[in-house]
Short mmCIF file of C-alpha atoms in Angstrom, two decimals:
data_model
loop_
_atom_site.label_atom_id
_atom_site.label_comp_id
_atom_site.label_asym_id
_atom_site.label_seq_id
_atom_site.Cartn_x
_atom_site.Cartn_y
_atom_site.Cartn_z
CA UNK A 1 -18.07 -68.30 -56.65
CA UNK A 2 -19.41 -64.71 -56.38
CA UNK A 3 -17.98 -62.45 -59.01
CA UNK A 4 -16.26 -59.25 -57.78
CA UNK A 5 -18.00 -56.12 -59.02
CA UNK A 6 -15.53 -53.27 -59.02
CA UNK A 7 -18.11 -50.60 -59.80
CA UNK A 8 -20.44 -51.68 -56.98
CA UNK A 9 -17.57 -51.62 -54.51
CA UNK A 10 -16.61 -48.13 -55.54
CA UNK A 11 -20.22 -47.01 -55.13
CA UNK A 12 -20.38 -48.48 -51.60
CA UNK A 13 -17.11 -46.75 -50.68
CA UNK A 14 -18.34 -43.48 -52.08
CA UNK A 15 -21.65 -43.76 -50.16
CA UNK A 16 -19.72 -44.46 -46.97
CA UNK A 17 -17.53 -41.39 -47.50
CA UNK A 18 -20.62 -39.25 -48.25
CA UNK A 19 -22.22 -40.47 -45.04
CA UNK A 20 -19.16 -39.47 -43.00
CA UNK A 21 -19.07 -36.09 -44.72
CA UNK A 22 -22.74 -35.47 -43.94
CA UNK A 23 -22.20 -36.42 -40.30
CA UNK A 24 -19.22 -34.08 -40.05
CA UNK A 25 -21.24 -31.29 -41.67
CA UNK A 26 -24.15 -31.80 -39.27
CA UNK A 27 -21.83 -31.88 -36.26
CA UNK A 28 -20.08 -28.72 -37.45
CA UNK A 29 -23.41 -26.91 -37.92
CA UNK A 30 -24.62 -27.97 -34.49
CA UNK A 31 -21.39 -26.78 -32.85
CA UNK A 32 -21.57 -23.44 -34.69
CA UNK A 33 -25.23 -23.07 -33.69
CA UNK A 34 -24.47 -23.79 -30.01
CA UNK A 35 -21.54 -21.35 -30.00
CA UNK A 36 -23.75 -18.69 -31.60
CA UNK A 37 -26.53 -19.22 -29.06
CA UNK A 38 -24.08 -19.06 -26.16
CA UNK A 39 -22.40 -15.94 -27.55
CA UNK A 40 -25.60 -13.97 -28.11
CA UNK A 41 -27.09 -15.17 -24.84
CA UNK A 42 -24.01 -13.96 -22.97
CA UNK A 43 -24.03 -10.66 -24.83
CA UNK A 44 -27.70 -10.17 -24.00
CA UNK A 45 -27.09 -11.08 -20.37
CA UNK A 46 -24.13 -8.73 -20.15
CA UNK A 47 -26.10 -5.83 -21.63
CA UNK A 48 -29.22 -6.29 -19.52
CA UNK A 49 -28.02 -7.53 -16.17
CA UNK A 50 -28.91 -5.39 -13.16
CA UNK A 51 -28.04 -5.84 -9.54
CA UNK A 52 -30.38 -6.04 -6.60
CA UNK A 53 -28.98 -3.77 -3.89
CA UNK A 54 -30.97 -5.48 -1.15
CA UNK A 55 -29.71 -9.04 -1.49
CA UNK A 56 -26.78 -8.59 -3.90
CA UNK A 57 -28.18 -11.03 -6.47
CA UNK A 58 -28.13 -10.45 -10.23
CA UNK A 59 -31.32 -10.22 -12.25
CA UNK A 60 -31.39 -11.43 -15.85
CA UNK A 61 -33.60 -8.56 -17.00
CA UNK A 62 -32.73 -4.87 -16.91
CA UNK A 63 -34.81 -2.53 -14.80
CA UNK A 64 -35.69 1.14 -15.29
CA UNK A 65 -33.68 3.41 -13.02
CA UNK A 66 -36.89 4.95 -11.67
CA UNK A 67 -38.24 1.49 -10.79
CA UNK A 68 -34.98 0.58 -9.05
CA UNK A 69 -35.15 3.61 -6.76
CA UNK A 70 -38.78 2.89 -5.90
CA UNK A 71 -37.92 -0.78 -5.32
CA UNK A 72 -35.13 0.13 -2.92
CA UNK A 73 -37.47 2.23 -0.82
CA UNK A 74 -40.15 -0.47 -0.80
CA UNK A 75 -37.55 -2.98 0.37
CA UNK A 76 -36.58 -0.82 3.31
CA UNK A 77 -33.54 1.16 2.17
CA UNK A 78 -32.56 3.73 4.80
CA UNK A 79 -30.72 5.76 2.16
CA UNK A 80 -33.95 6.99 0.62
CA UNK A 81 -36.55 9.21 2.26
CA UNK A 82 -39.67 11.01 1.04
CA UNK A 83 -39.31 14.75 1.56
CA UNK A 84 -42.84 15.38 2.78
CA UNK A 85 -43.51 18.13 0.22
CA UNK A 86 -46.69 18.29 -1.85
CA UNK A 87 -44.71 16.57 -4.64
CA UNK A 88 -43.55 13.77 -2.29
CA UNK A 89 -40.12 13.47 -3.93
CA UNK A 90 -37.93 10.49 -3.02
CA UNK A 91 -34.42 11.61 -2.09
CA UNK A 92 -31.08 10.05 -1.23
CA UNK A 93 -30.05 11.05 2.29
CA UNK A 94 -27.12 10.56 4.65
CA UNK A 95 -23.38 11.06 4.66
CA UNK A 96 -22.55 8.79 1.71
CA UNK A 97 -25.49 6.90 0.19
CA UNK A 98 -25.04 4.49 -2.71
CA UNK A 99 -26.34 6.93 -5.30
CA UNK A 100 -23.43 6.95 -7.74
CA UNK A 101 -24.14 6.85 -11.45
CA UNK A 102 -21.95 6.88 -14.54
CA UNK A 103 -22.85 9.70 -16.90
CA UNK A 104 -20.73 11.16 -19.69
CA UNK A 105 -18.02 8.64 -18.73
CA UNK A 106 -17.63 10.15 -15.26
CA UNK A 107 -19.17 9.92 -11.81
CA UNK A 108 -22.37 11.75 -10.96
CA UNK A 109 -24.72 11.25 -8.00
CA UNK A 110 -28.49 10.87 -7.87
CA UNK A 111 -30.27 13.59 -5.89
CA UNK A 112 -33.55 11.73 -6.09
CA UNK A 113 -36.73 10.90 -7.96
CA UNK A 114 -38.50 14.21 -8.45
CA UNK A 115 -42.22 14.34 -9.17
CA UNK A 116 -44.42 16.82 -11.04
CA UNK A 117 -41.52 18.26 -13.01
CA UNK A 118 -42.80 20.44 -15.83
CA UNK A 119 -41.50 19.65 -19.30
CA UNK A 120 -40.97 22.05 -22.15
CA UNK A 121 -44.46 21.35 -23.52
CA UNK A 122 -46.13 22.14 -20.18
CA UNK A 123 -46.95 18.55 -19.18
CA UNK A 124 -45.52 17.07 -15.99
CA UNK A 125 -43.78 13.80 -15.18
CA UNK A 126 -41.32 12.21 -12.74
CA UNK A 127 -37.59 12.37 -13.49
CA UNK A 128 -34.31 11.37 -11.88
CA UNK A 129 -32.23 14.40 -10.89
CA UNK A 130 -28.44 13.98 -10.83
CA UNK A 131 -25.46 16.15 -9.87
CA UNK A 132 -21.89 16.05 -11.11
CA UNK A 133 -19.63 14.46 -8.49
CA UNK A 134 -16.35 16.36 -8.73
CA UNK A 135 -17.51 19.69 -10.10
CA UNK A 136 -16.08 21.76 -12.95
CA UNK A 137 -14.01 24.19 -10.90
CA UNK A 138 -14.65 27.57 -9.33
CA UNK A 139 -16.46 30.23 -11.38
CA UNK A 140 -18.76 33.21 -10.93
CA UNK A 141 -22.54 32.80 -11.00
CA UNK A 142 -22.63 36.11 -12.83
CA UNK A 143 -20.53 39.23 -13.11
CA UNK A 144 -21.14 42.68 -14.51
CA UNK A 145 -19.60 45.98 -15.48
CA UNK A 146 -18.49 48.11 -12.53
CA UNK A 147 -21.37 50.52 -13.17
CA UNK A 148 -23.94 47.76 -12.55
CA UNK A 149 -24.33 46.42 -9.01
CA UNK A 150 -20.75 47.48 -8.32
CA UNK A 151 -19.53 44.85 -10.75
CA UNK A 152 -20.89 42.00 -8.60
CA UNK A 153 -23.28 40.58 -11.20
CA UNK A 154 -27.04 40.23 -11.68
CA UNK A 155 -28.99 37.51 -9.87
CA UNK A 156 -31.29 36.59 -12.78
CA UNK A 157 -30.45 33.07 -14.03
CA UNK A 158 -32.43 32.73 -17.24
CA UNK A 159 -33.08 34.84 -20.29
CA UNK A 160 -35.26 37.85 -19.58
CA UNK A 161 -35.73 41.45 -20.64
CA UNK A 162 -34.60 44.83 -19.43
CA UNK A 163 -37.28 47.21 -18.19
CA UNK A 164 -37.33 48.84 -21.64
CA UNK A 165 -38.18 45.50 -23.25
CA UNK A 166 -34.81 44.74 -24.84
CA UNK A 167 -33.47 41.18 -24.35
CA UNK A 168 -31.30 40.18 -21.40
CA UNK A 169 -29.22 37.09 -22.19
CA UNK A 170 -29.14 35.59 -18.68
CA UNK A 171 -26.47 34.84 -16.10
CA UNK A 172 -22.94 34.08 -17.26
CA UNK A 173 -22.94 30.65 -15.66
CA UNK A 174 -26.26 29.73 -17.24
CA UNK A 175 -24.89 30.56 -20.67
CA UNK A 176 -21.63 28.74 -20.00
CA UNK A 177 -23.35 25.55 -18.85
CA UNK A 178 -26.03 25.55 -21.54
CA UNK A 179 -23.76 26.45 -24.43
CA UNK A 180 -20.06 25.83 -23.84
CA UNK A 181 -20.59 22.78 -21.62
CA UNK A 182 -22.89 21.33 -24.28
CA UNK A 183 -20.27 21.81 -26.98
CA UNK A 184 -21.51 25.09 -28.48
CA UNK A 185 -18.79 27.53 -27.44
CA UNK A 186 -20.35 30.95 -26.88
CA UNK A 187 -18.75 32.42 -23.76
CA UNK A 188 -15.39 30.67 -23.75
CA UNK A 189 -14.32 31.62 -27.26
CA UNK A 190 -11.06 32.79 -25.73
CA UNK A 191 -10.83 29.65 -23.58
CA UNK A 192 -11.86 31.40 -20.35
CA UNK A 193 -14.98 31.64 -18.17
CA UNK A 194 -16.04 34.41 -15.82
CA UNK A 195 -14.54 34.05 -12.35
CA UNK A 196 -14.33 37.47 -10.72
CA UNK A 197 -16.11 40.81 -10.41
CA UNK A 198 -16.31 43.50 -13.11
CA UNK A 199 -16.61 41.00 -15.95
CA UNK A 200 -13.37 39.27 -15.12
CA UNK A 201 -12.70 36.19 -17.25
CA UNK A 202 -9.78 34.93 -15.21
CA UNK A 203 -10.00 31.11 -15.24
CA UNK A 204 -9.79 28.65 -18.08
CA UNK A 205 -13.04 26.94 -18.96
CA UNK A 206 -13.33 23.22 -18.09
CA UNK A 207 -11.82 20.74 -20.50
CA UNK A 208 -14.72 18.36 -19.93
CA UNK A 209 -17.86 18.83 -22.03
CA UNK A 210 -20.88 16.59 -22.51
CA UNK A 211 -20.78 13.98 -25.28
CA UNK A 212 -23.52 13.67 -27.89
CA UNK A 213 -24.76 10.53 -26.16
CA UNK A 214 -24.87 12.23 -22.77
CA UNK A 215 -26.77 15.19 -24.18
CA UNK A 216 -29.34 12.84 -25.70
CA UNK A 217 -30.17 11.51 -22.22
CA UNK A 218 -31.01 14.91 -20.71
CA UNK A 219 -34.62 15.96 -20.26
CA UNK A 220 -35.34 19.63 -21.00
CA UNK A 221 -37.45 20.95 -18.12
CA UNK A 222 -38.68 24.16 -16.57
CA UNK A 223 -36.54 25.20 -13.60
CA UNK A 224 -38.07 27.33 -10.85
CA UNK A 225 -36.24 30.56 -10.02
CA UNK A 226 -38.18 31.84 -7.02
CA UNK A 227 -36.22 33.73 -4.38
CA UNK A 228 -36.29 32.16 -0.88
CA UNK A 229 -36.09 35.67 0.58
CA UNK A 230 -39.59 36.41 -0.71
CA UNK A 231 -42.80 35.02 0.78
CA UNK A 232 -45.50 35.19 -1.91
CA UNK A 233 -43.83 38.21 -3.47
CA UNK A 234 -43.34 40.04 -0.17
CA UNK A 235 -39.83 40.45 1.17
CA UNK A 236 -39.24 38.45 4.34
CA UNK A 237 -36.70 40.24 6.51
CA UNK A 238 -36.47 37.09 8.66
CA UNK A 239 -35.67 34.76 5.78
CA UNK A 240 -32.37 33.74 7.39
CA UNK A 241 -34.10 32.29 10.43
CA UNK A 242 -37.15 31.13 8.46
CA UNK A 243 -35.35 29.17 5.76
CA UNK A 244 -36.00 25.55 6.67
CA UNK A 245 -35.84 23.05 3.77
CA UNK A 246 -39.64 22.98 3.43
CA UNK A 247 -39.93 26.77 3.45
CA UNK A 248 -37.20 27.08 0.87
CA UNK A 249 -38.84 24.43 -1.34
CA UNK A 250 -42.11 26.38 -1.43
CA UNK A 251 -40.47 29.73 -2.10
CA UNK A 252 -38.20 28.35 -4.81
CA UNK A 253 -41.36 27.37 -6.67
CA UNK A 254 -43.40 30.52 -6.24
CA UNK A 255 -44.64 32.33 -9.32
CA UNK A 256 -43.82 35.63 -7.62
CA UNK A 257 -40.24 36.81 -7.63
CA UNK A 258 -38.20 39.97 -7.11
CA UNK A 259 -39.96 42.85 -8.84
CA UNK A 260 -37.74 45.75 -9.82
CA UNK A 261 -40.12 48.00 -11.66
CA UNK A 262 -42.16 50.22 -9.32
CA UNK A 263 -40.86 48.52 -6.18
CA UNK A 264 -40.33 51.10 -3.46
CA UNK A 265 -38.07 48.77 -1.45
CA UNK A 266 -35.71 47.57 -4.16
CA UNK A 267 -34.34 49.68 -6.93
CA UNK A 268 -32.69 47.25 -9.35
CA UNK A 269 -30.07 49.45 -10.95
CA UNK A 270 -29.39 46.72 -13.49
CA UNK A 271 -32.94 47.29 -14.88
CA UNK A 272 -33.43 43.56 -15.49
CA UNK A 273 -36.83 41.93 -15.03
CA UNK A 274 -36.60 38.88 -12.75
CA UNK A 275 -38.45 35.76 -13.90
CA UNK A 276 -39.80 32.87 -11.85
CA UNK A 277 -39.02 30.10 -14.36
CA UNK A 278 -36.42 29.11 -16.94
CA UNK A 279 -36.46 26.31 -19.53
CA UNK A 280 -33.19 24.50 -20.20
CA UNK A 281 -30.95 21.48 -19.74
CA UNK A 282 -28.26 22.25 -17.16
CA UNK A 283 -28.87 23.92 -13.81
CA UNK A 284 -27.67 23.77 -10.21
CA UNK A 285 -29.02 22.39 -6.95
CA UNK A 286 -31.61 24.29 -4.94
CA UNK A 287 -31.08 25.17 -1.28
CA UNK A 288 -33.87 22.70 -0.50
CA UNK A 289 -31.95 19.90 -2.24
CA UNK A 290 -29.14 20.48 0.23
CA UNK A 291 -31.57 20.56 3.15
CA UNK A 292 -33.48 17.42 2.27
CA UNK A 293 -30.26 15.41 1.72
CA UNK A 294 -29.50 15.32 5.44
CA UNK A 295 -30.03 12.07 7.29
CA UNK A 296 -29.57 13.59 10.74
CA UNK A 297 -27.68 11.76 13.45
CA UNK A 298 -27.91 10.17 16.86
CA UNK A 299 -28.18 13.43 18.79
CA UNK A 300 -30.00 15.65 16.28
CA UNK A 301 -32.22 13.49 14.07
CA UNK A 302 -33.40 14.20 10.54
CA UNK A 303 -36.76 15.57 11.66
CA UNK A 304 -35.05 18.14 13.87
CA UNK A 305 -32.73 19.15 11.03
CA UNK A 306 -35.68 19.64 8.67
CA UNK A 307 -37.41 21.83 11.23
CA UNK A 308 -34.36 24.02 11.80
CA UNK A 309 -33.26 26.87 9.56
CA UNK A 310 -30.44 25.71 7.31
CA UNK A 311 -28.64 28.90 8.28
CA UNK A 312 -28.94 27.69 11.86
CA UNK A 313 -27.52 24.20 11.42
CA UNK A 314 -24.12 25.57 12.35
CA UNK A 315 -25.53 26.76 15.68
CA UNK A 316 -26.67 23.32 16.82
CA UNK A 317 -24.60 21.64 19.52
CA UNK A 318 -23.43 18.91 17.15
CA UNK A 319 -22.92 18.65 13.40
CA UNK A 320 -25.41 15.84 12.78
CA UNK A 321 -27.27 17.83 10.10
CA UNK A 322 -24.22 18.79 8.03
CA UNK A 323 -21.95 15.79 8.63
CA UNK A 324 -24.73 13.44 7.52
CA UNK A 325 -25.61 15.40 4.39
CA UNK A 326 -23.86 14.14 1.26
CA UNK A 327 -24.43 17.50 -0.49
CA UNK A 328 -22.46 19.29 2.21
CA UNK A 329 -19.11 20.06 0.62
CA UNK A 330 -16.86 22.93 -0.37
CA UNK A 331 -18.35 26.28 -1.32
CA UNK A 332 -20.77 25.77 -4.16
CA UNK A 333 -23.48 27.65 -6.01
CA UNK A 334 -27.23 27.03 -5.92
CA UNK A 335 -29.83 28.25 -8.38
CA UNK A 336 -31.62 30.60 -5.96
CA UNK A 337 -31.24 34.42 -5.91
CA UNK A 338 -31.65 36.61 -2.83
CA UNK A 339 -32.24 40.19 -1.85
CA UNK A 340 -29.86 41.48 0.80
CA UNK A 341 -29.34 45.02 2.01
CA UNK A 342 -31.80 46.17 -0.68
CA UNK A 343 -29.49 45.02 -3.45
CA UNK A 344 -30.04 42.38 -6.11
CA UNK A 345 -26.64 40.78 -6.69
CA UNK A 346 -26.82 37.92 -4.18
CA UNK A 347 -27.21 34.17 -4.64
CA UNK A 348 -27.42 31.37 -2.08
CA UNK A 349 -24.20 29.40 -1.84
CA UNK A 350 -21.76 28.12 0.68
CA UNK A 351 -22.09 25.03 2.90
CA UNK A 352 -18.45 24.84 4.00
CA UNK A 353 -17.46 25.43 7.63
CA UNK A 354 -21.09 24.73 8.59
CA UNK A 355 -22.14 27.95 6.90
CA UNK A 356 -25.03 28.28 4.50
CA UNK A 357 -25.18 31.82 3.24
CA UNK A 358 -25.72 34.42 0.58
CA UNK A 359 -22.91 35.74 -1.57
CA UNK A 360 -22.43 38.21 -4.37
CA UNK A 361 -22.86 36.49 -7.72
CA UNK A 362 -19.37 37.36 -8.92
CA UNK A 363 -17.64 35.32 -6.23
CA UNK A 364 -15.70 32.24 -7.22
CA UNK A 365 -17.50 29.07 -6.04
CA UNK A 366 -17.42 25.46 -7.25
CA UNK A 367 -19.87 24.67 -10.05
CA UNK A 368 -21.61 21.28 -9.87
CA UNK A 369 -23.84 20.85 -12.95
CA UNK A 370 -27.28 19.35 -12.31
CA UNK A 371 -29.56 17.71 -14.89
CA UNK A 372 -32.75 15.68 -15.14
CA UNK A 373 -32.47 12.33 -16.93
CA UNK A 374 -35.06 11.12 -19.40
CA UNK A 375 -37.31 8.62 -17.67
CA UNK A 376 -36.91 5.72 -20.12
CA UNK A 377 -33.36 4.81 -19.09
CA UNK A 378 -32.48 1.28 -17.90
CA UNK A 379 -29.76 0.08 -15.57
CA UNK A 380 -27.29 -1.96 -17.61
CA UNK A 381 -25.06 -2.83 -14.65
CA UNK A 382 -23.77 -1.54 -11.34
CA UNK A 383 -24.95 -1.39 -7.75
CA UNK A 384 -24.80 2.35 -7.10
CA UNK A 385 -21.55 2.34 -5.14
CA UNK A 386 -18.67 4.65 -5.96
CA UNK A 387 -16.57 1.76 -7.30
CA UNK A 388 -19.46 0.19 -9.23
CA UNK A 389 -21.88 2.98 -10.20
CA UNK A 390 -25.09 2.47 -12.11
CA UNK A 391 -24.44 2.28 -15.85
CA UNK A 392 -27.35 3.12 -18.10
CA UNK A 393 -28.76 2.11 -21.43
CA UNK A 394 -31.78 3.45 -23.27
#
């Protein structure tokens, strides 16, 4: 008869319990590992997913915003057209293209992919240009003391000098957008911005300013300040009828601008030297941006619109040019100065009621900030529609 060994039995029971414990530990580790893999995989997918606008399918990998715009055009998007300029920019066109983008926690819209944009260091590159969707409210482009241009302002956007060499600080709106709007309150220390003639600060400044993250995404570039009323430095008395989008584009980028000193035709009583370029972060649209955004229509097509003076779009039999232009909206400012009636206080603005015109800088028009985005930004999510705009990550 086999003798019962109490110690051996206890050892076998202990080994059995240890085996169960090890199995439970292994199972627990495997479960934790699987949960961790699934969690981080989902997080990675969520942060990098982008949407294909052509077939509506989701891609696992993110895509640069610049590549997405080029891809859309290659795949036949009718919302994007090359502008035919020497820079061959790719622009969103039509009444309401899917060019919505989330920036600073609010809606903006993509004007297009702009080529040969000069950076602060003098090199050039391609950048996405975007415009605020709702605008900041109605303010003056510039205003002045009643003794200068009758209080209607000075049409020099950037910093410059007076004829005697002393510094000129630049247009009121330029300083407001590139200081106050960026969080460095310079103009609106009393809570107001300029909004009427004779240095009238009559409207509260916007409550919305750019966040630190939003500011980090902006590319500092050189903005052209050429006057569309000048053809290679010579005043064009027919600029109203001549100003087609292509003509405006060329003149906006000329190195020759309004010359006050020694000019027998224009006596700038503000004594401010006009410059042809300004370096900064926040600007406005150009008249040519408005012109090239049209998609045309069934009666007057895009080609006809582009070959018609923008001042003359209102004279066409139908409104195909304006009604199919997503930049056509309430009165708004552009970046471009003008000479009118031998005075130097005018800026191109308008667009409402089919009218594209020139107005004294002190008038109260809607301000839609415009910026260039750094070109390393990726689409995190979105399909470009108003309800699901592109959301970016760097």
